[in-house]
Protein backbone atom coordinates (compact mmCIF):
# COMPACT_ATOMS: atom_id res chain seq x y z
CA UNK A 1 0.00 0.00 0.00
CA UNK A 2 1.32 3.46 -0.75
CA UNK A 3 2.10 5.94 1.96
CA UNK A 4 0.53 8.78 0.05
CA UNK A 5 -2.13 9.59 2.62
CA UNK A 6 -0.26 8.81 5.82
CA UNK A 7 -1.08 11.31 8.61
CA UNK A 8 1.35 12.40 11.35
CA UNK A 9 1.88 9.80 14.07
CA UNK A 10 0.23 11.92 16.77
CA UNK A 11 -2.78 12.88 14.62
CA UNK A 12 -6.10 12.89 16.48
CA UNK A 13 -8.80 10.71 14.95
CA UNK A 14 -12.10 11.47 16.56
CA UNK A 15 -15.81 11.86 16.24
CA UNK A 16 -17.93 14.76 17.48
CA UNK A 17 -21.31 15.07 19.19
CA UNK A 18 -23.11 17.68 21.27
CA UNK A 19 -25.01 17.44 24.53
CA UNK A 20 -28.55 18.34 23.51
CA UNK A 21 -28.34 16.22 20.37
CA UNK A 22 -27.52 12.95 22.13
CA UNK A 23 -27.95 13.03 25.90
CA UNK A 24 -31.69 13.05 26.58
CA UNK A 25 -32.75 13.28 30.26
CA UNK A 26 -32.87 17.08 30.14
CA UNK A 27 -33.98 17.50 33.75
CA UNK A 28 -32.15 14.57 35.33
CA UNK A 29 -30.20 14.97 38.56
CA UNK A 30 -31.32 18.54 39.08
CA UNK A 31 -30.34 19.94 35.67
CA UNK A 32 -31.76 23.27 34.54
CA UNK A 33 -33.51 23.19 31.19
CA UNK A 34 -32.07 24.88 28.13
CA UNK A 35 -33.46 27.12 25.42
CA UNK A 36 -33.46 24.08 23.15
CA UNK A 37 -35.84 22.36 25.52
CA UNK A 38 -38.15 25.35 25.43
CA UNK A 39 -37.84 25.85 21.69
CA UNK A 40 -38.45 22.21 20.79
CA UNK A 41 -41.41 22.03 23.17
CA UNK A 42 -43.06 24.97 21.44
CA UNK A 43 -45.43 23.84 18.71
CA UNK A 44 -44.24 24.10 15.10
CA UNK A 45 -40.61 24.92 15.74
CA UNK A 46 -39.15 21.53 14.85
CA UNK A 47 -39.82 18.68 12.44
CA UNK A 48 -42.95 16.88 13.75
CA UNK A 49 -42.45 18.77 17.02
CA UNK A 50 -39.62 16.41 17.88
CA UNK A 51 -37.51 17.19 20.95
CA UNK A 52 -34.25 16.06 22.54
CA UNK A 53 -36.06 14.60 25.57
CA UNK A 54 -34.72 11.13 24.87
CA UNK A 55 -32.43 11.55 21.85
CA UNK A 56 -29.80 8.77 22.04
CA UNK A 57 -30.24 8.36 25.79
CA UNK A 58 -26.51 8.93 26.03
CA UNK A 59 -26.81 10.40 29.52
CA UNK A 60 -27.60 6.89 30.73
CA UNK A 61 -25.77 4.88 28.08
CA UNK A 62 -22.51 6.80 27.86
CA UNK A 63 -20.46 3.77 28.87
CA UNK A 64 -21.83 1.73 25.96
CA UNK A 65 -21.08 4.63 23.65
CA UNK A 66 -17.51 4.86 24.84
CA UNK A 67 -17.19 1.14 24.12
CA UNK A 68 -18.37 1.77 20.55
CA UNK A 69 -15.79 4.55 20.20
CA UNK A 70 -13.13 2.16 21.35
CA UNK A 71 -14.30 -0.43 18.84
CA UNK A 72 -13.88 2.18 16.10
CA UNK A 73 -10.33 2.79 17.28
CA UNK A 74 -10.83 6.49 18.01
CA UNK A 75 -8.08 8.23 19.96
CA UNK A 76 -10.11 11.38 20.55
CA UNK A 77 -13.73 12.38 21.15
CA UNK A 78 -15.32 15.82 20.97
CA UNK A 79 -18.39 16.36 23.14
CA UNK A 80 -20.10 19.35 24.66
CA UNK A 81 -21.09 20.16 28.20
CA UNK A 82 -24.65 21.22 28.95
CA UNK A 83 -24.18 24.43 30.92
CA UNK A 84 -27.51 23.92 32.69
CA UNK A 85 -26.51 20.54 34.10
CA UNK A 86 -23.66 22.24 35.94
CA UNK A 87 -25.44 25.52 36.73
CA UNK A 88 -29.20 24.90 36.69
CA UNK A 89 -29.76 28.65 36.96
CA UNK A 90 -26.89 29.46 34.62
CA UNK A 91 -24.96 31.17 37.42
CA UNK A 92 -24.67 30.74 41.18
CA UNK A 93 -24.87 27.33 42.71
CA UNK A 94 -23.08 24.38 41.14
CA UNK A 95 -25.06 21.18 40.67
CA UNK A 96 -22.56 18.53 41.68
CA UNK A 97 -24.53 15.67 40.11
CA UNK A 98 -24.54 17.30 36.69
CA UNK A 99 -20.86 17.99 36.89
CA UNK A 100 -20.16 14.42 37.96
CA UNK A 101 -21.74 13.10 34.78
CA UNK A 102 -19.03 14.77 32.71
CA UNK A 103 -16.37 13.67 35.13
CA UNK A 104 -17.48 10.04 34.73
CA UNK A 105 -17.62 10.42 30.95
CA UNK A 106 -14.07 11.78 30.91
CA UNK A 107 -12.82 8.92 33.08
CA UNK A 108 -14.51 6.37 30.83
CA UNK A 109 -12.83 7.93 27.79
CA UNK A 110 -9.40 8.04 29.38
CA UNK A 111 -9.71 4.44 30.44
CA UNK A 112 -10.00 3.53 26.76
CA UNK A 113 -7.16 5.81 25.70
CA UNK A 114 -9.51 8.33 24.11
CA UNK A 115 -8.55 11.97 24.47
CA UNK A 116 -11.48 14.15 25.61
CA UNK A 117 -12.06 17.38 23.68
CA UNK A 118 -14.72 19.43 25.47
CA UNK A 119 -16.81 22.26 24.05
CA UNK A 120 -18.31 24.56 26.65
CA UNK A 121 -21.20 25.91 24.60
CA UNK A 122 -22.93 24.02 21.82
CA UNK A 123 -26.18 26.02 21.65
CA UNK A 124 -28.04 24.78 24.74
CA UNK A 125 -28.05 27.98 26.77
CA UNK A 126 -29.73 27.61 30.19
CA UNK A 127 -33.31 28.83 29.96
CA UNK A 128 -32.76 30.82 33.17
CA UNK A 129 -30.10 32.89 31.41
CA UNK A 130 -32.25 33.47 28.36
CA UNK A 131 -34.82 34.87 30.76
CA UNK A 132 -32.16 37.42 31.74
CA UNK A 133 -31.52 38.36 28.12
CA UNK A 134 -29.21 35.52 27.14
CA UNK A 135 -26.66 36.54 24.52
CA UNK A 136 -28.22 40.00 24.39
CA UNK A 137 -27.07 40.79 27.92
CA UNK A 138 -23.46 42.02 28.17
CA UNK A 139 -23.12 40.28 31.54
CA UNK A 140 -23.13 36.95 29.77
CA UNK A 141 -19.38 37.22 29.23
CA UNK A 142 -18.91 36.97 33.02
CA UNK A 143 -21.56 34.26 33.39
CA UNK A 144 -19.86 32.20 30.71
CA UNK A 145 -16.35 32.71 32.09
CA UNK A 146 -17.48 31.70 35.58
CA UNK A 147 -19.02 28.53 34.22
CA UNK A 148 -15.88 27.83 32.17
CA UNK A 149 -13.70 28.35 35.22
CA UNK A 150 -15.76 25.83 37.18
CA UNK A 151 -15.27 23.26 34.43
CA UNK A 152 -11.52 23.81 34.35
CA UNK A 153 -11.31 23.34 38.08
CA UNK A 154 -13.35 20.15 37.89
CA UNK A 155 -11.89 18.54 34.76
CA UNK A 156 -8.71 20.47 33.95
CA UNK A 157 -6.56 17.71 35.44
CA UNK A 158 -7.92 15.26 32.83
CA UNK A 159 -9.15 17.30 29.86
CA UNK A 160 -6.52 19.20 27.95
CA UNK A 161 -8.49 20.34 24.89
CA UNK A 162 -11.18 22.95 25.35
CA UNK A 163 -13.31 24.94 22.95
CA UNK A 164 -15.26 27.93 24.13
CA UNK A 165 -18.08 28.07 21.56
CA UNK A 166 -19.43 25.99 18.74
CA UNK A 167 -20.32 27.94 15.61
CA UNK A 168 -21.22 31.43 16.80
CA UNK A 169 -22.41 32.19 13.27
CA UNK A 170 -25.14 29.54 13.40
CA UNK A 171 -26.18 30.65 16.88
CA UNK A 172 -26.80 34.18 15.65
CA UNK A 173 -27.94 33.59 12.07
CA UNK A 174 -30.36 30.82 13.04
CA UNK A 175 -31.25 32.00 16.54
CA UNK A 176 -31.43 35.78 16.18
CA UNK A 177 -31.74 36.67 12.49
CA UNK A 178 -33.98 34.01 10.95
CA UNK A 179 -35.56 32.55 14.06
CA UNK A 180 -35.24 28.96 12.87
CA UNK A 181 -33.13 27.85 15.84
CA UNK A 182 -33.45 28.60 19.55
CA UNK A 183 -34.20 31.10 20.94
CA UNK A 184 -36.16 31.81 17.74
CA UNK A 185 -35.75 35.57 17.39
CA UNK A 186 -35.68 37.40 14.07
CA UNK A 187 -34.20 40.85 14.51
CA UNK A 188 -31.00 42.16 12.88
CA UNK A 189 -30.34 44.57 15.75
CA UNK A 190 -30.29 41.60 18.10
CA UNK A 191 -28.18 39.55 15.71
CA UNK A 192 -25.36 42.07 15.91
CA UNK A 193 -25.49 42.28 19.70
CA UNK A 194 -25.71 38.52 20.25
CA UNK A 195 -22.83 37.96 17.88
CA UNK A 196 -20.63 40.49 19.61
CA UNK A 197 -21.47 39.16 23.07
CA UNK A 198 -20.63 35.63 21.96
CA UNK A 199 -17.22 36.90 20.90
CA UNK A 200 -16.72 38.86 24.10
CA UNK A 201 -17.63 35.74 26.08
CA UNK A 202 -15.12 33.73 24.09
CA UNK A 203 -12.40 36.34 24.67
CA UNK A 204 -13.05 36.69 28.38
CA UNK A 205 -13.06 32.93 28.86
CA UNK A 206 -9.75 32.55 27.00
CA UNK A 207 -8.28 35.31 29.14
CA UNK A 208 -9.52 33.56 32.28
CA UNK A 209 -8.13 30.24 31.05
CA UNK A 210 -4.61 31.67 30.91
CA UNK A 211 -4.68 32.36 34.63
CA UNK A 212 -6.20 29.00 35.58
CA UNK A 213 -4.37 25.82 36.54
CA UNK A 214 -5.92 24.04 33.58
CA UNK A 215 -3.83 26.20 31.27
CA UNK A 216 -0.62 24.52 32.40
CA UNK A 217 -1.26 21.43 30.38
CA UNK A 218 -4.37 22.33 28.42
CA UNK A 219 -5.11 24.13 25.19
CA UNK A 220 -8.01 26.33 24.31
CA UNK A 221 -9.66 27.27 21.03
CA UNK A 222 -13.02 27.82 19.37
CA UNK A 223 -14.97 25.89 16.71
CA UNK A 224 -16.26 27.96 13.79
CA UNK A 225 -18.13 26.75 10.74
CA UNK A 226 -16.42 27.88 7.59
CA UNK A 227 -17.93 27.81 4.17
CA UNK A 228 -15.81 29.06 1.26
CA UNK A 229 -17.84 31.30 -1.01
CA UNK A 230 -17.58 31.03 -4.77
CA UNK A 231 -19.22 33.57 -7.08
CA UNK A 232 -22.01 32.21 -9.27
CA UNK A 233 -20.79 34.50 -12.07
CA UNK A 234 -18.19 37.17 -12.63
CA UNK A 235 -20.77 39.97 -12.60
CA UNK A 236 -19.94 42.84 -10.26
CA UNK A 237 -23.12 42.14 -8.29
CA UNK A 238 -22.27 38.49 -7.73
CA UNK A 239 -18.67 39.25 -6.83
CA UNK A 240 -19.86 41.80 -4.28
CA UNK A 241 -22.43 39.36 -2.91
CA UNK A 242 -19.71 36.73 -2.54
CA UNK A 243 -17.52 39.15 -0.63
CA UNK A 244 -20.40 39.98 1.74
CA UNK A 245 -21.28 36.32 2.25
CA UNK A 246 -17.67 35.52 3.09
CA UNK A 247 -17.42 38.43 5.53
CA UNK A 248 -20.67 37.51 7.25
CA UNK A 249 -20.03 33.81 7.65
CA UNK A 250 -16.25 33.41 7.76
CA UNK A 251 -14.33 36.60 8.43
CA UNK A 252 -16.76 38.02 10.99
CA UNK A 253 -15.39 35.67 13.62
CA UNK A 254 -11.85 34.99 12.44
CA UNK A 255 -10.90 38.60 11.74
CA UNK A 256 -12.17 39.55 15.19
CA UNK A 257 -10.19 36.80 16.91
CA UNK A 258 -6.96 36.97 14.95
CA UNK A 259 -6.89 40.58 13.73
CA UNK A 260 -8.90 42.38 16.40
CA UNK A 261 -11.49 43.98 14.13
CA UNK A 262 -14.65 43.04 12.26
CA UNK A 263 -14.73 43.08 8.45
CA UNK A 264 -15.87 46.37 6.95
CA UNK A 265 -18.69 44.55 5.21
CA UNK A 266 -20.51 44.11 8.54
CA UNK A 267 -21.59 47.74 8.38
CA UNK A 268 -22.54 47.39 4.71
CA UNK A 269 -24.69 44.36 5.59
CA UNK A 270 -26.32 45.47 8.83
CA UNK A 271 -26.38 49.23 8.34
CA UNK A 272 -27.44 51.03 11.50
CA UNK A 273 -28.00 47.70 13.26
CA UNK A 274 -24.19 47.30 13.39
CA UNK A 275 -22.82 49.63 16.10
CA UNK A 276 -19.28 50.92 16.56
CA UNK A 277 -17.93 48.54 19.18
CA UNK A 278 -15.56 49.85 21.87
CA UNK A 279 -11.84 49.24 21.26
CA UNK A 280 -11.53 47.49 24.60
CA UNK A 281 -14.11 44.91 23.49
CA UNK A 282 -12.05 44.22 20.39
CA UNK A 283 -8.91 43.84 22.49
CA UNK A 284 -10.74 41.38 24.71
CA UNK A 285 -11.84 39.32 21.72
CA UNK A 286 -8.36 39.20 20.22
CA UNK A 287 -6.88 36.72 22.69
CA UNK A 288 -4.28 34.32 21.31
CA UNK A 289 -5.85 30.88 20.95
CA UNK A 290 -3.97 27.57 20.91
CA UNK A 291 -5.89 26.00 18.03
CA UNK A 292 -8.71 26.77 15.66
CA UNK A 293 -11.55 24.27 15.27
CA UNK A 294 -12.96 24.24 11.75
CA UNK A 295 -16.36 22.72 11.04
CA UNK A 296 -16.70 22.14 7.33
CA UNK A 297 -19.64 20.68 5.43
CA UNK A 298 -19.99 22.40 2.08
CA UNK A 299 -19.18 25.43 -0.05
CA UNK A 300 -21.52 28.25 -1.05
CA UNK A 301 -21.90 29.25 -4.68
CA UNK A 302 -23.25 32.73 -4.26
CA UNK A 303 -25.54 35.00 -6.22
CA UNK A 304 -26.81 38.50 -5.47
CA UNK A 305 -30.43 38.55 -4.32
CA UNK A 306 -32.00 41.93 -3.65
CA UNK A 307 -34.84 40.82 -1.37
CA UNK A 308 -32.92 38.47 0.89
CA UNK A 309 -31.88 41.06 3.42
CA UNK A 310 -29.68 41.90 5.12
CA UNK A 311 -26.85 40.03 3.35
CA UNK A 312 -28.62 39.98 -0.05
CA UNK A 313 -27.17 36.68 -1.16
CA UNK A 314 -28.60 33.42 -2.37
CA UNK A 315 -27.00 30.00 -2.63
CA UNK A 316 -27.14 28.59 -6.15
CA UNK A 317 -27.76 24.83 -6.47
CA UNK A 318 -25.14 22.90 -8.43
CA UNK A 319 -27.00 20.25 -10.43
CA UNK A 320 -23.78 18.54 -11.54
CA UNK A 321 -22.82 17.74 -7.92
CA UNK A 322 -24.07 15.19 -5.44
CA UNK A 323 -25.97 16.86 -2.61
CA UNK A 324 -26.60 15.41 0.83
CA UNK A 325 -29.98 14.96 2.46
CA UNK A 326 -29.68 18.44 3.95
CA UNK A 327 -29.17 19.79 0.40
CA UNK A 328 -25.50 20.55 0.93
CA UNK A 329 -23.31 20.19 -2.12
CA UNK A 330 -20.54 17.62 -1.71
CA UNK A 331 -17.41 19.58 -2.60
CA UNK A 332 -14.26 18.32 -0.86
CA UNK A 333 -11.84 20.63 -2.72
CA UNK A 334 -13.30 23.57 -0.79
CA UNK A 335 -12.09 21.99 2.46
CA UNK A 336 -8.51 22.14 1.22
CA UNK A 337 -9.10 25.67 0.02
CA UNK A 338 -10.51 26.96 3.30
CA UNK A 339 -7.73 25.39 5.36
CA UNK A 340 -5.10 26.99 3.12
CA UNK A 341 -6.91 30.30 3.31
CA UNK A 342 -6.95 30.24 7.13
CA UNK A 343 -3.28 29.30 7.15
CA UNK A 344 -2.29 32.17 4.89
CA UNK A 345 -4.56 34.84 6.26
CA UNK A 346 -4.15 34.20 9.97
CA UNK A 347 -0.54 33.09 10.32
CA UNK A 348 -0.70 29.28 10.29
CA UNK A 349 -2.63 28.51 13.47
CA UNK A 350 -2.79 24.85 14.55
CA UNK A 351 -6.10 23.52 13.20
CA UNK A 352 -8.43 20.70 14.09
CA UNK A 353 -11.29 19.80 11.77
CA UNK A 354 -13.83 19.67 14.57
CA UNK A 355 -16.79 18.60 12.38
CA UNK A 356 -17.24 17.16 8.92
CA UNK A 357 -19.86 14.71 7.77
CA UNK A 358 -23.05 14.10 5.85
CA UNK A 359 -26.68 13.07 6.17
CA UNK A 360 -27.79 10.61 3.52
CA UNK A 361 -30.84 8.39 3.21
CA UNK A 362 -29.74 5.24 5.06
CA UNK A 363 -31.71 2.03 5.25
CA UNK A 364 -34.10 2.82 8.14
CA UNK A 365 -33.25 -0.37 10.02
CA UNK A 366 -30.25 -2.68 10.00
CA UNK A 367 -30.62 -5.57 7.57
CA UNK A 368 -29.04 -8.77 8.91
CA UNK A 369 -27.23 -6.65 11.47
CA UNK A 370 -25.71 -4.33 8.87
CA UNK A 371 -26.33 -0.77 7.76
CA UNK A 372 -24.71 -0.08 4.43
CA UNK A 373 -24.13 3.61 3.71
CA UNK A 374 -21.65 3.76 0.84
CA UNK A 375 -22.27 7.44 0.06
CA UNK A 376 -21.26 8.48 3.58
CA UNK A 377 -18.12 6.31 3.46
CA UNK A 378 -17.21 7.94 0.15
CA UNK A 379 -17.87 11.39 1.63
CA UNK A 380 -15.38 10.66 4.40
CA UNK A 381 -12.84 9.21 1.98
CA UNK A 382 -12.92 12.29 -0.22
CA UNK A 383 -12.84 14.80 2.62
CA UNK A 384 -10.02 13.03 4.42
CA UNK A 385 -8.05 13.06 1.20
CA UNK A 386 -8.76 16.78 0.90
CA UNK A 387 -7.62 17.27 4.51
CA UNK A 388 -4.42 15.41 3.75
CA UNK A 389 -3.90 17.56 0.71
CA UNK A 390 -4.03 20.64 2.95
CA UNK A 391 -1.55 19.02 5.34
CA UNK A 392 0.89 18.33 2.56
CA UNK A 393 0.59 21.94 1.40
CA UNK A 394 1.71 23.24 4.77
CA UNK A 395 -1.45 23.50 6.91
CA UNK A 396 -0.75 22.70 10.58
CA UNK A 397 -3.57 20.17 10.81
CA UNK A 398 -3.62 18.21 14.06
CA UNK A 399 -6.89 16.31 14.15
CA UNK A 400 -10.13 15.31 12.45
CA UNK A 401 -13.47 14.77 14.19
CA UNK A 402 -16.17 13.14 12.07
CA UNK A 403 -19.70 14.41 12.59
CA UNK A 404 -21.13 12.35 14.08
CA UNK A 405 -20.55 9.33 16.27
CA UNK A 406 -24.26 8.53 16.42
CA UNK A 407 -27.37 9.35 14.46
CA UNK A 408 -28.88 12.08 16.60
CA UNK A 409 -31.27 14.99 17.07
CA UNK A 410 -30.52 17.37 14.22
CA UNK A 411 -31.98 20.50 15.87
CA UNK A 412 -35.02 21.88 14.03
CA UNK A 413 -34.83 18.94 11.62
CA UNK A 414 -35.46 16.53 14.47
CA UNK A 415 -34.60 12.90 13.81
CA UNK A 416 -35.22 13.19 10.08
CA UNK A 417 -31.53 13.46 9.19
CA UNK A 418 -29.00 10.83 10.12
CA UNK A 419 -25.34 11.86 10.31
CA UNK A 420 -23.98 8.94 12.35
CA UNK A 421 -21.15 6.52 11.75
CA UNK A 422 -23.28 4.43 14.07
CA UNK A 423 -26.97 3.80 13.42
CA UNK A 424 -29.36 4.38 16.31
CA UNK A 425 -32.71 2.60 16.46
CA UNK A 426 -34.70 5.21 18.37
CA UNK A 427 -37.27 2.62 19.53
CA UNK A 428 -34.81 0.28 21.17
CA UNK A 429 -31.69 2.50 21.42
CA UNK A 430 -29.77 -0.29 19.72
CA UNK A 431 -26.47 0.90 18.19
CA UNK A 432 -25.16 -0.63 14.94
CA UNK A 433 -21.88 0.44 13.40
CA UNK A 434 -22.59 1.39 9.78
CA UNK A 435 -20.27 0.44 6.94
CA UNK A 436 -19.02 4.06 6.95
CA UNK A 437 -18.04 3.52 10.60
CA UNK A 438 -16.13 0.39 9.65
CA UNK A 439 -14.49 2.29 6.86
CA UNK A 440 -13.45 5.15 9.16
CA UNK A 441 -12.07 2.57 11.59
CA UNK A 442 -9.91 1.11 8.81
CA UNK A 443 -8.62 4.58 7.91
CA UNK A 444 -7.73 5.19 11.54
CA UNK A 445 -6.05 1.81 11.90
CA UNK A 446 -3.88 2.54 8.86
CA UNK A 447 -3.26 6.15 9.96
CA UNK A 448 -4.66 7.28 6.64
CA UNK A 449 -2.89 5.04 4.14
CA UNK A 450 -6.16 3.19 3.50
CA UNK A 451 -7.40 6.37 1.79
CA UNK A 452 -5.22 5.58 -1.23
CA UNK A 453 -7.50 2.69 -2.17
C1 LIG B 1 -23.31 21.81 12.68
C2 LIG B 1 -23.58 21.69 14.15
C3 LIG B 1 -23.83 20.28 14.62
C4 LIG B 1 -24.67 19.51 13.63
C5 LIG B 1 -24.08 19.61 12.25
C6 LIG B 1 -24.80 18.81 11.20
O1 LIG B 1 -23.64 23.08 12.24
O2 LIG B 1 -22.49 22.19 14.89
O3 LIG B 1 -24.41 20.34 15.88
O4 LIG B 1 -25.96 19.94 13.68
O5 LIG B 1 -24.05 20.95 11.85
Short mmCIF file of C-alpha atoms in Angstrom, two decimals, residues 127-289:
data_model
loop_
_atom_site.label_atom_id
_atom_site.label_comp_id
_atom_site.label_asym_id
_atom_site.label_seq_id
_atom_site.Cartn_x
_atom_site.Cartn_y
_atom_site.Cartn_z
CA UNK A 127 -33.31 28.83 29.96
CA UNK A 128 -32.76 30.82 33.17
CA UNK A 129 -30.10 32.89 31.41
CA UNK A 130 -32.25 33.47 28.36
CA UNK A 131 -34.82 34.87 30.76
CA UNK A 132 -32.16 37.42 31.74
CA UNK A 133 -31.52 38.36 28.12
CA UNK A 134 -29.21 35.52 27.14
CA UNK A 135 -26.66 36.54 24.52
CA UNK A 136 -28.22 40.00 24.39
CA UNK A 137 -27.07 40.79 27.92
CA UNK A 138 -23.46 42.02 28.17
CA UNK A 139 -23.12 40.28 31.54
CA UNK A 140 -23.13 36.95 29.77
CA UNK A 141 -19.38 37.22 29.23
CA UNK A 142 -18.91 36.97 33.02
CA UNK A 143 -21.56 34.26 33.39
CA UNK A 144 -19.86 32.20 30.71
CA UNK A 145 -16.35 32.71 32.09
CA UNK A 146 -17.48 31.70 35.58
CA UNK A 147 -19.02 28.53 34.22
CA UNK A 148 -15.88 27.83 32.17
CA UNK A 149 -13.70 28.35 35.22
CA UNK A 150 -15.76 25.83 37.18
CA UNK A 151 -15.27 23.26 34.43
CA UNK A 152 -11.52 23.81 34.35
CA UNK A 153 -11.31 23.34 38.08
CA UNK A 154 -13.35 20.15 37.89
CA UNK A 155 -11.89 18.54 34.76
CA UNK A 156 -8.71 20.47 33.95
CA UNK A 157 -6.56 17.71 35.44
CA UNK A 158 -7.92 15.26 32.83
CA UNK A 159 -9.15 17.30 29.86
CA UNK A 160 -6.52 19.20 27.95
CA UNK A 161 -8.49 20.34 24.89
CA UNK A 162 -11.18 22.95 25.35
CA UNK A 163 -13.31 24.94 22.95
CA UNK A 164 -15.26 27.93 24.13
CA UNK A 165 -18.08 28.07 21.56
CA UNK A 166 -19.43 25.99 18.74
CA UNK A 167 -20.32 27.94 15.61
CA UNK A 168 -21.22 31.43 16.80
CA UNK A 169 -22.41 32.19 13.27
CA UNK A 170 -25.14 29.54 13.40
CA UNK A 171 -26.18 30.65 16.88
CA UNK A 172 -26.80 34.18 15.65
CA UNK A 173 -27.94 33.59 12.07
CA UNK A 174 -30.36 30.82 13.04
CA UNK A 175 -31.25 32.00 16.54
CA UNK A 176 -31.43 35.78 16.18
CA UNK A 177 -31.74 36.67 12.49
CA UNK A 178 -33.98 34.01 10.95
CA UNK A 179 -35.56 32.55 14.06
CA UNK A 180 -35.24 28.96 12.87
CA UNK A 181 -33.13 27.85 15.84
CA UNK A 182 -33.45 28.60 19.55
CA UNK A 183 -34.20 31.10 20.94
CA UNK A 184 -36.16 31.81 17.74
CA UNK A 185 -35.75 35.57 17.39
CA UNK A 186 -35.68 37.40 14.07
CA UNK A 187 -34.20 40.85 14.51
CA UNK A 188 -31.00 42.16 12.88
CA UNK A 189 -30.34 44.57 15.75
CA UNK A 190 -30.29 41.60 18.10
CA UNK A 191 -28.18 39.55 15.71
CA UNK A 192 -25.36 42.07 15.91
CA UNK A 193 -25.49 42.28 19.70
CA UNK A 194 -25.71 38.52 20.25
CA UNK A 195 -22.83 37.96 17.88
CA UNK A 196 -20.63 40.49 19.61
CA UNK A 197 -21.47 39.16 23.07
CA UNK A 198 -20.63 35.63 21.96
CA UNK A 199 -17.22 36.90 20.90
CA UNK A 200 -16.72 38.86 24.10
CA UNK A 201 -17.63 35.74 26.08
CA UNK A 202 -15.12 33.73 24.09
CA UNK A 203 -12.40 36.34 24.67
CA UNK A 204 -13.05 36.69 28.38
CA UNK A 205 -13.06 32.93 28.86
CA UNK A 206 -9.75 32.55 27.00
CA UNK A 207 -8.28 35.31 29.14
CA UNK A 208 -9.52 33.56 32.28
CA UNK A 209 -8.13 30.24 31.05
CA UNK A 210 -4.61 31.67 30.91
CA UNK A 211 -4.68 32.36 34.63
CA UNK A 212 -6.20 29.00 35.58
CA UNK A 213 -4.37 25.82 36.54
CA UNK A 214 -5.92 24.04 33.58
CA UNK A 215 -3.83 26.20 31.27
CA UNK A 216 -0.62 24.52 32.40
CA UNK A 217 -1.26 21.43 30.38
CA UNK A 218 -4.37 22.33 28.42
CA UNK A 219 -5.11 24.13 25.19
CA UNK A 220 -8.01 26.33 24.31
CA UNK A 221 -9.66 27.27 21.03
CA UNK A 222 -13.02 27.82 19.37
CA UNK A 223 -14.97 25.89 16.71
CA UNK A 224 -16.26 27.96 13.79
CA UNK A 225 -18.13 26.75 10.74
CA UNK A 226 -16.42 27.88 7.59
CA UNK A 227 -17.93 27.81 4.17
CA UNK A 228 -15.81 29.06 1.26
CA UNK A 229 -17.84 31.30 -1.01
CA UNK A 230 -17.58 31.03 -4.77
CA UNK A 231 -19.22 33.57 -7.08
CA UNK A 232 -22.01 32.21 -9.27
CA UNK A 233 -20.79 34.50 -12.07
CA UNK A 234 -18.19 37.17 -12.63
CA UNK A 235 -20.77 39.97 -12.60
CA UNK A 236 -19.94 42.84 -10.26
CA UNK A 237 -23.12 42.14 -8.29
CA UNK A 238 -22.27 38.49 -7.73
CA UNK A 239 -18.67 39.25 -6.83
CA UNK A 240 -19.86 41.80 -4.28
CA UNK A 241 -22.43 39.36 -2.91
CA UNK A 242 -19.71 36.73 -2.54
CA UNK A 243 -17.52 39.15 -0.63
CA UNK A 244 -20.40 39.98 1.74
CA UNK A 245 -21.28 36.32 2.25
CA UNK A 246 -17.67 35.52 3.09
CA UNK A 247 -17.42 38.43 5.53
CA UNK A 248 -20.67 37.51 7.25
CA UNK A 249 -20.03 33.81 7.65
CA UNK A 250 -16.25 33.41 7.76
CA UNK A 251 -14.33 36.60 8.43
CA UNK A 252 -16.76 38.02 10.99
CA UNK A 253 -15.39 35.67 13.62
CA UNK A 254 -11.85 34.99 12.44
CA UNK A 255 -10.90 38.60 11.74
CA UNK A 256 -12.17 39.55 15.19
CA UNK A 257 -10.19 36.80 16.91
CA UNK A 258 -6.96 36.97 14.95
CA UNK A 259 -6.89 40.58 13.73
CA UNK A 260 -8.90 42.38 16.40
CA UNK A 261 -11.49 43.98 14.13
CA UNK A 262 -14.65 43.04 12.26
CA UNK A 263 -14.73 43.08 8.45
CA UNK A 264 -15.87 46.37 6.95
CA UNK A 265 -18.69 44.55 5.21
CA UNK A 266 -20.51 44.11 8.54
CA UNK A 267 -21.59 47.74 8.38
CA UNK A 268 -22.54 47.39 4.71
CA UNK A 269 -24.69 44.36 5.59
CA UNK A 270 -26.32 45.47 8.83
CA UNK A 271 -26.38 49.23 8.34
CA UNK A 272 -27.44 51.03 11.50
CA UNK A 273 -28.00 47.70 13.26
CA UNK A 274 -24.19 47.30 13.39
CA UNK A 275 -22.82 49.63 16.10
CA UNK A 276 -19.28 50.92 16.56
CA UNK A 277 -17.93 48.54 19.18
CA UNK A 278 -15.56 49.85 21.87
CA UNK A 279 -11.84 49.24 21.26
CA UNK A 280 -11.53 47.49 24.60
CA UNK A 281 -14.11 44.91 23.49
CA UNK A 282 -12.05 44.22 20.39
CA UNK A 283 -8.91 43.84 22.49
CA UNK A 284 -10.74 41.38 24.71
CA UNK A 285 -11.84 39.32 21.72
CA UNK A 286 -8.36 39.20 20.22
CA UNK A 287 -6.88 36.72 22.69
CA UNK A 288 -4.28 34.32 21.31
CA UNK A 289 -5.85 30.88 20.95
#
